[in-house]
């Protein structure tokens, strides 16, 4: 059979590697504003100019791809070293930016080139009136291609249209570079069933560190160009989201320049987000990063002994600590992962609980609310807790699961935790309510 295919391909002047031109690992991300989407995919072989053909969805069966956008291709290599006898795998990653998308529309699209096209996918664009929009976002970290416990439920819920965006806050595939990059390819194929339909926004974790984060940086496209590989921000309805790299504080062998650049960028971004005109439009500020500033898990010194580098700064001189920035600029909520568990804290600053009141701790909280959500599922299983719970920890669970975030309006924001272990049950939820709009927290 193979011989016949080779002869047939030769007869038509075709290379016998059609599958190598076939688009795979298709995923979306936001561009520099909500009228832009970046479509990214991979092929095993070099293809022609990457193209996305798309159109607003009309009546069923009457759709025509009347819009077309071209993009660019990045070539990167994965080195096998000892295990693979210094073999090198070449990867072709294509990205196309769609601009001028109409608000509040459903689009159909497919991707590829003259050498091969994908199946048809769809996405929804945000409404024109962002101020009254209440987007649904799902947040999690630490999901591998082995034991991705939460993925089937997420696939089902995305296909039902339950989410407007996904935030994956570090640690992918375990690991993207493993088995000469094949582990990463398998993972990207797995998440296509969600990431090809809603923006899949990411930040890097410690498992992405190999080869200067090259697998992560080449596979994903975030707002902000090259800087967006490490840190970026975007607006979604009444929320200003900020994604940072906690890893620059721990893998300092790549240089301290990134720590300084990120700190300066974050300070400037928070200052702009806190301008009165911007805070009125988007009163909620949410920060995401991989390693938590606080945790009560067993044997995790990087977040359980009060010396988390992102919180207090680098070991020498305590430079560039981020907790003061989050407190000063009144960040409402911070999501982390890294610990394979779920933990919600009381509003906290410098290990001091600053509840709004005893009766309503999350109404007018006087410090950011920290939540760790790193239990989506991976081969390393879940992270245990000791029996004693510290006074600053409000709720803990080692169930597999993920977190839902919904800003209901300018004063109410809802957070809930889904337990996949318990069949999709909601095991924790809070409302964060802001009746006042002070410029800064005050102890």
Short mmCIF file of N, CA and C in Angstrom, two decimals, residues 36 116 130 151 202 271 324 336 432:
data_model
loop_
_atom_site.label_atom_id
_atom_site.label_comp_id
_atom_site.label_asym_id
_atom_site.label_seq_id
_atom_site.Cartn_x
_atom_site.Cartn_y
_atom_site.Cartn_z
N UNK A 36 -8.62 42.09 17.82
CA UNK A 36 -7.57 41.30 17.19
C UNK A 36 -7.50 39.91 17.83
N UNK A 116 -2.07 22.34 2.40
CA UNK A 116 -2.92 21.62 3.35
C UNK A 116 -3.71 22.56 4.24
N UNK A 130 -17.96 47.13 26.24
CA UNK A 130 -17.17 46.40 27.21
C UNK A 130 -17.57 46.70 28.66
N UNK A 151 -9.17 18.11 31.76
CA UNK A 151 -9.33 18.45 30.35
C UNK A 151 -10.65 17.98 29.74
N UNK A 202 -1.65 32.58 28.35
CA UNK A 202 -0.70 31.77 29.11
C UNK A 202 0.36 32.61 29.81
N UNK A 271 0.45 51.71 37.22
CA UNK A 271 0.19 53.14 37.34
C UNK A 271 -0.84 53.60 36.31
N UNK A 324 4.61 44.75 47.38
CA UNK A 324 4.35 46.16 47.63
C UNK A 324 3.68 46.83 46.45
N UNK A 336 -2.33 32.16 41.22
CA UNK A 336 -1.06 31.47 41.09
C UNK A 336 -1.33 30.00 40.86
N UNK A 432 -16.26 38.97 45.69
CA UNK A 432 -15.47 40.13 46.09
C UNK A 432 -16.29 41.36 45.73
#
